[in-house]
Amino acid sequence: MNTVEKQPHHAVDLSVVIPAYNEAERIERALERVTEVLSARGTTFEVIVADDGSTDATPLIVQRFVAAQRSGRVRLVQLPVNRGKGAALRAGVAASVGARVLLMDADLATPMEELDVLSRALDEGMPIATGSRALSNSSIRRSQSLLRVFL
């Protein structure tokens, strides 16, 4: 008897998970930029905003963006109360269907163009790819606050 191992079927090439807590000031700009860049790449994608119990208009803004897009590429996953960034990331990743998952923050501190560098590392066989400010060849265009650097 021959046993054939099934390969997982992924509905999209890339899932982007953006954890959000009170990001009303920047979530729409982030969604516009992410969908613009990914649409230009020509691959299939989804963007999941994992709202961590925001008390501002973040969920409403995302819902309006979803309604305006009508593409089904952007989704909102909501946690009923604030449970922390880790919980939001877990919820977003659990909801994802992409062959690859990109975690990114709504402040777009890392430019979307860095996706090519991460993808290349994965294509070369790396099991995971991550960006870091701590690497000697990192190009930091916008510094963190002194308090954040210290912590």
PDB file of C-alpha atoms in Angstrom:
ATOM      1  CA  MET A   1       0.000   0.000   0.000  1.00  0.00           C
ATOM      2  CA  ASN A   2       1.387   3.398  -0.978  1.00  0.00           C
ATOM      3  CA  THR A   3       0.951   6.279   1.407  1.00  0.00           C
ATOM      4  CA  VAL A   4       0.954   9.737  -0.086  1.00  0.00           C
ATOM      5  CA  GLU A   5       1.548  12.602   2.298  1.00  0.00           C
ATOM      6  CA  LYS A   6      -0.852  15.403   1.567  1.00  0.00           C
ATOM      7  CA  GLN A   7       0.634  18.845   1.238  1.00  0.00           C
ATOM      8  CA  PRO A   8      -1.338  21.520   3.060  1.00  0.00           C
ATOM      9  CA  HIS A   9      -3.477  23.643   0.785  1.00  0.00           C
ATOM     10  CA  HIS A  10      -3.210  27.353   1.417  1.00  0.00           C
ATOM     11  CA  ALA A  11      -5.848  29.696   0.117  1.00  0.00           C
ATOM     12  CA  VAL A  12      -3.358  32.570  -0.219  1.00  0.00           C
ATOM     13  CA  ASP A  13       0.380  32.980  -0.566  1.00  0.00           C
ATOM     14  CA  LEU A  14       0.788  35.459   2.288  1.00  0.00           C
ATOM     15  CA  SER A  15      -1.149  36.360   5.403  1.00  0.00           C
ATOM     16  CA  VAL A  16      -0.219  39.653   7.058  1.00  0.00           C
ATOM     17  CA  VAL A  17      -1.209  39.892  10.710  1.00  0.00           C
ATOM     18  CA  ILE A  18      -1.309  43.341  12.281  1.00  0.00           C
ATOM     19  CA  PRO A  19      -1.977  43.418  16.026  1.00  0.00           C
ATOM     20  CA  ALA A  20      -3.809  46.588  16.996  1.00  0.00           C
ATOM     21  CA  TYR A  21      -4.689  48.262  20.256  1.00  0.00           C
ATOM     22  CA  ASN A  22      -6.032  51.823  19.989  1.00  0.00           C
ATOM     23  CA  GLU A  23      -4.436  52.385  16.581  1.00  0.00           C
ATOM     24  CA  ALA A  24      -7.184  54.645  15.194  1.00  0.00           C
ATOM     25  CA  GLU A  25      -4.637  57.296  14.235  1.00  0.00           C
ATOM     26  CA  ARG A  26      -2.663  55.026  11.918  1.00  0.00           C
ATOM     27  CA  ILE A  27      -4.524  51.805  11.061  1.00  0.00           C
ATOM     28  CA  GLU A  28      -6.139  53.098   7.857  1.00  0.00           C
ATOM     29  CA  ARG A  29      -2.815  54.384   6.500  1.00  0.00           C
ATOM     30  CA  ALA A  30      -1.206  51.045   7.378  1.00  0.00           C
ATOM     31  CA  LEU A  31      -3.932  49.083   5.586  1.00  0.00           C
ATOM     32  CA  GLU A  32      -3.691  51.308   2.520  1.00  0.00           C
ATOM     33  CA  ARG A  33       0.084  50.880   2.325  1.00  0.00           C
ATOM     34  CA  VAL A  34       0.093  47.134   2.952  1.00  0.00           C
ATOM     35  CA  THR A  35      -2.654  46.389   0.415  1.00  0.00           C
ATOM     36  CA  GLU A  36      -1.035  48.720  -2.137  1.00  0.00           C
ATOM     37  CA  VAL A  37       2.358  47.009  -1.915  1.00  0.00           C
ATOM     38  CA  LEU A  38       0.966  43.478  -1.861  1.00  0.00           C
ATOM     39  CA  SER A  39      -1.409  44.149  -4.765  1.00  0.00           C
ATOM     40  CA  ALA A  40       1.545  45.347  -6.839  1.00  0.00           C
ATOM     41  CA  ARG A  41       3.461  42.123  -6.090  1.00  0.00           C
ATOM     42  CA  GLY A  42       0.894  40.028  -7.930  1.00  0.00           C
ATOM     43  CA  THR A  43       0.612  37.327  -5.268  1.00  0.00           C
ATOM     44  CA  THR A  44      -2.479  36.333  -3.372  1.00  0.00           C
ATOM     45  CA  PHE A  45      -2.727  37.725   0.139  1.00  0.00           C
ATOM     46  CA  GLU A  46      -4.908  38.520   3.098  1.00  0.00           C
ATOM     47  CA  VAL A  47      -4.475  41.119   5.816  1.00  0.00           C
ATOM     48  CA  ILE A  48      -5.795  40.339   9.273  1.00  0.00           C
ATOM     49  CA  VAL A  49      -6.098  43.113  11.823  1.00  0.00           C
ATOM     50  CA  ALA A  50      -6.160  41.463  15.233  1.00  0.00           C
ATOM     51  CA  ASP A  51      -7.827  44.052  17.418  1.00  0.00           C
ATOM     52  CA  ASP A  52      -6.858  43.638  21.056  1.00  0.00           C
ATOM     53  CA  GLY A  53      -9.969  45.094  22.669  1.00  0.00           C
ATOM     54  CA  SER A  54      -9.389  48.655  21.492  1.00  0.00           C
ATOM     55  CA  THR A  55     -11.371  51.361  23.255  1.00  0.00           C
ATOM     56  CA  ASP A  56     -11.023  53.848  20.397  1.00  0.00           C
ATOM     57  CA  ALA A  57     -12.372  53.719  16.830  1.00  0.00           C
ATOM     58  CA  THR A  58      -9.827  51.160  15.563  1.00  0.00           C
ATOM     59  CA  PRO A  59     -12.375  48.363  14.907  1.00  0.00           C
ATOM     60  CA  LEU A  60     -14.803  50.763  13.244  1.00  0.00           C
ATOM     61  CA  ILE A  61     -12.100  52.128  10.942  1.00  0.00           C
ATOM     62  CA  VAL A  62     -11.056  48.605   9.947  1.00  0.00           C
ATOM     63  CA  GLN A  63     -14.687  47.603   9.330  1.00  0.00           C
ATOM     64  CA  ARG A  64     -15.156  50.651   7.088  1.00  0.00           C
ATOM     65  CA  PHE A  65     -11.959  49.800   5.210  1.00  0.00           C
ATOM     66  CA  VAL A  66     -13.160  46.205   4.739  1.00  0.00           C
ATOM     67  CA  ALA A  67     -16.536  47.399   3.427  1.00  0.00           C
ATOM     68  CA  ALA A  68     -14.903  49.862   1.031  1.00  0.00           C
ATOM     69  CA  GLN A  69     -12.440  47.277  -0.325  1.00  0.00           C
ATOM     70  CA  ARG A  70     -15.053  44.573  -0.962  1.00  0.00           C
ATOM     71  CA  SER A  71     -12.215  42.258  -1.964  1.00  0.00           C
ATOM     72  CA  GLY A  72     -12.255  40.010   1.063  1.00  0.00           C
ATOM     73  CA  ARG A  73      -8.513  40.541   1.411  1.00  0.00           C
ATOM     74  CA  VAL A  74      -8.756  42.453   4.694  1.00  0.00           C
ATOM     75  CA  ARG A  75     -10.383  40.946   7.761  1.00  0.00           C
ATOM     76  CA  LEU A  76     -10.880  41.969  11.363  1.00  0.00           C
ATOM     77  CA  VAL A  77     -10.430  39.582  14.268  1.00  0.00           C
ATOM     78  CA  GLN A  78     -11.537  41.072  17.578  1.00  0.00           C
ATOM     79  CA  LEU A  79     -10.612  40.132  21.113  1.00  0.00           C
ATOM     80  CA  PRO A  80     -13.371  41.286  23.478  1.00  0.00           C
ATOM     81  CA  VAL A  81     -10.934  42.777  26.001  1.00  0.00           C
ATOM     82  CA  ASN A  82      -7.309  43.868  25.949  1.00  0.00           C
ATOM     83  CA  ARG A  83      -5.155  40.783  26.532  1.00  0.00           C
ATOM     84  CA  GLY A  84      -1.824  41.984  25.180  1.00  0.00           C
ATOM     85  CA  LYS A  85       0.059  41.920  21.917  1.00  0.00           C
ATOM     86  CA  GLY A  86       0.895  38.224  22.192  1.00  0.00           C
ATOM     87  CA  ALA A  87      -2.773  37.269  22.481  1.00  0.00           C
ATOM     88  CA  ALA A  88      -3.650  39.462  19.503  1.00  0.00           C
ATOM     89  CA  LEU A  89      -0.880  37.874  17.425  1.00  0.00           C
ATOM     90  CA  ARG A  90      -2.017  34.364  18.396  1.00  0.00           C
ATOM     91  CA  ALA A  91      -5.608  35.177  17.385  1.00  0.00           C
ATOM     92  CA  GLY A  92      -4.496  36.691  14.068  1.00  0.00           C
ATOM     93  CA  VAL A  93      -2.177  33.817  13.182  1.00  0.00           C
ATOM     94  CA  ALA A  94      -4.852  31.255  14.142  1.00  0.00           C
ATOM     95  CA  ALA A  95      -7.258  32.975  11.723  1.00  0.00           C
ATOM     96  CA  SER A  96      -4.719  33.095   8.878  1.00  0.00           C
ATOM     97  CA  VAL A  97      -4.772  30.801   5.846  1.00  0.00           C
ATOM     98  CA  GLY A  98      -1.587  31.867   4.077  1.00  0.00           C
ATOM     99  CA  ALA A  99       1.334  29.650   3.138  1.00  0.00           C
ATOM    100  CA  ARG A 100       3.480  32.268   4.877  1.00  0.00           C
ATOM    101  CA  VAL A 101       2.576  34.621   7.702  1.00  0.00           C
ATOM    102  CA  LEU A 102       4.070  38.072   8.164  1.00  0.00           C
ATOM    103  CA  LEU A 103       3.698  39.798  11.537  1.00  0.00           C
ATOM    104  CA  MET A 104       3.967  43.563  11.432  1.00  0.00           C
ATOM    105  CA  ASP A 105       2.992  46.576  13.500  1.00  0.00           C
ATOM    106  CA  ALA A 106       0.543  49.276  12.452  1.00  0.00           C
ATOM    107  CA  ASP A 107       3.206  51.978  12.718  1.00  0.00           C
ATOM    108  CA  LEU A 108       4.966  50.525   9.645  1.00  0.00           C
ATOM    109  CA  ALA A 109       8.321  50.932  11.408  1.00  0.00           C
ATOM    110  CA  THR A 110       9.674  48.312   9.017  1.00  0.00           C
ATOM    111  CA  PRO A 111       9.043  49.236   5.372  1.00  0.00           C
ATOM    112  CA  MET A 112       6.981  46.765   3.340  1.00  0.00           C
ATOM    113  CA  GLU A 113       9.859  46.549   0.866  1.00  0.00           C
ATOM    114  CA  GLU A 114      11.747  44.489   3.465  1.00  0.00           C
ATOM    115  CA  LEU A 115       9.335  41.670   2.648  1.00  0.00           C
ATOM    116  CA  ASP A 116      11.585  40.807  -0.305  1.00  0.00           C
ATOM    117  CA  VAL A 117      14.556  40.259   2.032  1.00  0.00           C
ATOM    118  CA  LEU A 118      12.503  38.046   4.346  1.00  0.00           C
ATOM    119  CA  SER A 119      11.014  36.103   1.432  1.00  0.00           C
ATOM    120  CA  ARG A 120      14.456  35.495  -0.036  1.00  0.00           C
ATOM    121  CA  ALA A 121      15.668  34.015   3.258  1.00  0.00           C
ATOM    122  CA  LEU A 122      12.657  31.674   3.364  1.00  0.00           C
ATOM    123  CA  ASP A 123      13.128  30.720  -0.293  1.00  0.00           C
ATOM    124  CA  GLU A 124      16.729  29.780   0.536  1.00  0.00           C
ATOM    125  CA  GLY A 125      15.509  27.298   3.116  1.00  0.00           C
ATOM    126  CA  MET A 126      15.417  29.250   6.352  1.00  0.00           C
ATOM    127  CA  PRO A 127      12.559  27.986   8.552  1.00  0.00           C
ATOM    128  CA  ILE A 128      11.856  31.496   9.876  1.00  0.00           C
ATOM    129  CA  ALA A 129      12.915  35.011   8.920  1.00  0.00           C
ATOM    130  CA  THR A 130      12.816  38.029  11.190  1.00  0.00           C
ATOM    131  CA  GLY A 131      13.971  41.613  11.080  1.00  0.00           C
ATOM    132  CA  SER A 132      15.954  43.104  13.940  1.00  0.00           C
ATOM    133  CA  ARG A 133      17.295  46.519  14.814  1.00  0.00           C
ATOM    134  CA  ALA A 134      20.128  44.796  16.675  1.00  0.00           C
ATOM    135  CA  LEU A 135      21.889  43.428  13.586  1.00  0.00           C
ATOM    136  CA  SER A 136      25.089  45.145  12.519  1.00  0.00           C
ATOM    137  CA  ASN A 137      23.809  45.648   8.963  1.00  0.00           C
ATOM    138  CA  SER A 138      20.422  47.066  10.028  1.00  0.00           C
ATOM    139  CA  SER A 139      19.477  50.338   8.402  1.00  0.00           C
ATOM    140  CA  ILE A 140      17.539  52.314  11.005  1.00  0.00           C
ATOM    141  CA  ARG A 141      15.783  55.294   9.447  1.00  0.00           C
ATOM    142  CA  ARG A 142      13.632  56.203  12.430  1.00  0.00           C
ATOM    143  CA  SER A 143      15.125  55.718  15.868  1.00  0.00           C
ATOM    144  CA  GLN A 144      13.188  54.451  18.837  1.00  0.00           C
ATOM    145  CA  SER A 145      12.706  56.596  21.915  1.00  0.00           C
ATOM    146  CA  LEU A 146      15.517  56.598  24.464  1.00  0.00           C
ATOM    147  CA  LEU A 147      13.277  54.823  26.969  1.00  0.00           C
ATOM    148  CA  ARG A 148      12.487  52.020  24.487  1.00  0.00           C
ATOM    149  CA  VAL A 149      16.180  51.611  23.617  1.00  0.00           C
ATOM    150  CA  PHE A 150      17.018  51.385  27.300  1.00  0.00           C
ATOM    151  CA  LEU A 151      14.290  48.829  28.003  1.00  0.00           C
TER     152      LEU A 151
END
